[in-house]
Amino acid sequence: MEENGQESELIRVVIVEDNQYIREGWETILDSDSQIVVKSVFRDCESALESDDIEWCDIILLDIQLPGIMGTEGVEKFLEINPSLSIIMISVMEDSQHIFEALQNGAIGYLIKKVGPDELIQAVKDAYEGGSPMSPIIARKVIASMQTQPKKKEKLDLTDREQEVLRLLAEGNSYSAIAEEIYLSVDGVGYHIRNIYRKLQVNSKAEAVAKGLANGLIKMAES
Amino acid sequence: MEENGQESELIRVVIVEDNQYIREGWETILDSDSQIVVKSVFRDCESALESDDIEWCDIILLDIQLPGIMGTEGVEKFLEINPSLSIIMISVMEDSQHIFEALQNGAIGYLIKKVGPDELIQAVKDAYEGGSPMSPIIARKVIASMQTQPKKKEKLDLTDREQEVLRLLAEGNSYSAIAEEIYLSVDGVGYHIRNIYRKLQVNSKAEAVAKGLANGLIKMAES
DNA sequence: CCAATCACTACATGGTTATGTAGTTTTTTG
DNA sequence: CAAAAAACTACATAACCATGTAGTGATTGG
């Protein structure tokens, strides 16, 4: 980024925060940096959405707890108007639900509200450069959510043959169709199905398939 | 954290990095902070794994590209020895595969190698306090992976009633059991099941359940 | 209001399934 | 090698399922 100070090169920021003092504080901090300009400041999403500035800004600093439309919901609406926006949530809320909702809706960063002046400025610059500013405690929750993704669970002791039969059931095959497929008698298929039912503690094809999929024993082909 | 400087209150760090100058550079930077002590320094995972310091340290700064065992793999091994470790990856590698492998294996942070001295110190302190230090560009990739997670797919036009019937099928209920459950005749259940089959283009309960689960139309209760 | 659509009921029927029971062959284990 | 376990086959049968067909009542849209 060149240091020539032309307005077209500045990071244009919009602030949406209902607390007047915080709003003005952020504006003062950011305007004090030579690379950042605060285009406008709103107390709620509704008035921001009516402003032309949304189309022409780079970064939105967005609170969650706002009068009217919540910030998490506002993310989607702002991005509908201007898909190239980088939206940084700044909130006292550290609960995973709000974090993930905002991020899922398209926010690219999430800071805790007690962020310091230098951090705020750095966050805006990071976001402008394609990074995601996140308070470490938020990042921890995000990473924890990755690490708790369901792993493929135990095979529940199904043999290879049994898993194959289960897969064929899930594909809609009858006993006789499966028998032809794997070169057994229909009763041979029945034998394996009994074992599957016993191991999965179910009593029907539907339930077996449901449990098999839920436990990662079989997979659906991409549809 | 108290400022009394007793060793039992210091953040104990282990460094695993094959480049000697980087290794020593980090050691010097971290030891210059009054709250951090570098317990030991290794050039590869193997020698670190043989050291008693792994059991007694708080933080590991771990490179990925190492001789012998890669850092991403070392994460798991270190955590087996000491599950309360906080492992921060520091690497030139910015590719999503290594990022996610390391995080999935249990790393709690990930920094780009050109991290500055103040950032390195702050990262160690953040990690010690339960946060996850991440370079913004890394955080961006992590968030992007969340945002590309499969959303619940289209309902394939199933009515509420049809979805309920499908869920009950997945739970192993027969037509007559479902009829009792939702106060319809058996034929009424059959009517809905026909519609389900038509909409999902299937011909059996098993296939309907499989497709329903794969498309997020129904969910399995936690088992 | 009338026509179309949806939700539900009813009847029919051949095919399929789930389960009990028992025997034979093959594989594994001590 | 012998015994045990697993894999497979076979028979029986009541219950269930999938599908064709048709009718009624309620709701919706023109």
mmCIF file of C-alpha atoms (C1' of nucleotides) in Angstrom, chain B residues 159 161 184-185 187-188 191-192, chain C residues 6-12 18:
data_model
loop_
_atom_site.group_PDB
_atom_site.id
_atom_site.type_symbol
_atom_site.label_atom_id
_atom_site.label_comp_id
_atom_site.label_asym_id
_atom_site.label_seq_id
_atom_site.Cartn_x
_atom_site.Cartn_y
_atom_site.Cartn_z
ATOM 1 C CA THR B 159 -43.796 -31.502 3.598
ATOM 2 C CA ARG B 161 -45.655 -34.451 7.564
ATOM 3 C CA LEU B 184 -53.575 -41.683 10.716
ATOM 4 C CA SER B 185 -54.683 -44.909 9.157
ATOM 5 C CA ASP B 187 -53.131 -46.350 4.396
ATOM 6 C CA GLY B 188 -52.669 -42.724 5.318
ATOM 7 C CA TYR B 191 -49.982 -42.298 1.153
ATOM 8 C CA HIS B 192 -47.219 -40.186 2.634
ATOM 9 C "C1'" DC C 6 -53.720 -31.917 -1.411
ATOM 10 C "C1'" DA C 7 -54.522 -35.030 2.480
ATOM 11 C "C1'" DC C 8 -56.510 -39.014 3.803
ATOM 12 C "C1'" DT C 9 -59.057 -43.520 3.429
ATOM 13 C "C1'" DA C 10 -59.954 -47.950 1.340
ATOM 14 C "C1'" DC C 11 -59.312 -52.270 -1.230
ATOM 15 C "C1'" DA C 12 -56.420 -55.566 -3.635
ATOM 16 C "C1'" DA C 18 -37.960 -60.722 9.817
#
